[in-house]
Amino acid sequence: MATMGYKEAFKKMGYSLLVPRQDWSAISDKGVCLAIWRKELTMIGGLPHLDTRTVAGPIEIWGRKPGNALRIEHLKTARDRFNGVIDAIIVEGEPGQGVTDATPWLPSERKGTKWHLTYLDEATGHYAVEVRKS
């Protein structure tokens, strides 16, 4: 299976990263797209779920980074403007050390499911998202 670059995966979903080495999310007129580490995914009822309060590394490491501040703003927009629905890029690699592959969660390939924001702490950046059947 061929690997896809991080920036290329966002572009395939219709988003542009302003600073690819720092951005963990992107926004466009159609929505918000979030990079999600495969290593941090859990399954609930057979569907992917992520809650940074329980699976992400220590917030002291990532909480003050520019990517977190931007992601908070993007997630607020997803909540307020797009009913909590987000697009996603699933990334491989070691969180905090680099992406080795990126896979767009293309709606055409994930029939009947969408990612939804279920929790956001605007002060810290902790969040939870889950896949739901449409």
Coordinates of C-alpha atoms in Angstrom, one line a residue, residues 13-61:
M13 CA -10.0 16.1 1.5
G14 CA -10.2 19.7 0.2
Y15 CA -8.2 21.5 2.9
S16 CA -5.0 23.5 3.0
L17 CA -2.5 23.5 5.8
L18 CA -1.1 27.0 6.6
V19 CA 2.0 25.6 8.4
P20 CA 2.2 21.8 7.6
R21 CA 4.8 21.1 10.3
Q22 CA 2.7 22.7 13.0
D23 CA -0.9 22.4 12.0
W24 CA -3.0 19.5 13.3
S25 CA -6.2 20.7 11.7
A26 CA -7.5 22.8 8.8
I27 CA -10.6 24.7 8.0
S28 CA -12.4 25.6 4.7
D29 CA -15.9 26.8 3.7
K30 CA -17.1 23.2 3.8
G31 CA -15.9 22.2 7.2
V32 CA -13.1 21.3 9.6
C33 CA -10.6 18.6 9.1
L34 CA -8.6 17.0 12.0
A35 CA -5.5 14.8 12.1
I36 CA -6.1 11.8 14.3
W37 CA -3.3 9.4 15.4
R38 CA -4.3 5.8 14.7
K39 CA -2.4 4.8 17.9
E40 CA -4.8 6.9 19.9
L41 CA -8.0 5.4 18.5
T42 CA -10.2 3.1 20.5
M43 CA -13.3 1.3 19.4
I44 CA -16.7 1.7 20.9
G45 CA -19.5 -0.4 19.5
G46 CA -17.2 -1.3 16.6
L47 CA -16.7 2.3 15.6
P48 CA -13.6 4.5 16.1
H49 CA -13.4 6.9 19.1
L50 CA -10.8 9.2 20.4
D51 CA -10.7 11.0 23.8
T52 CA -7.5 12.9 24.5
R53 CA -8.2 12.9 28.2
T54 CA -7.5 9.2 28.3
V55 CA -5.2 8.3 25.4
A56 CA -3.1 11.3 24.4
G57 CA 0.3 11.9 25.9
P58 CA 0.8 14.4 28.8
I59 CA -0.8 17.8 28.0
E60 CA 2.3 19.5 29.3
I61 CA 4.0 18.2 26.1

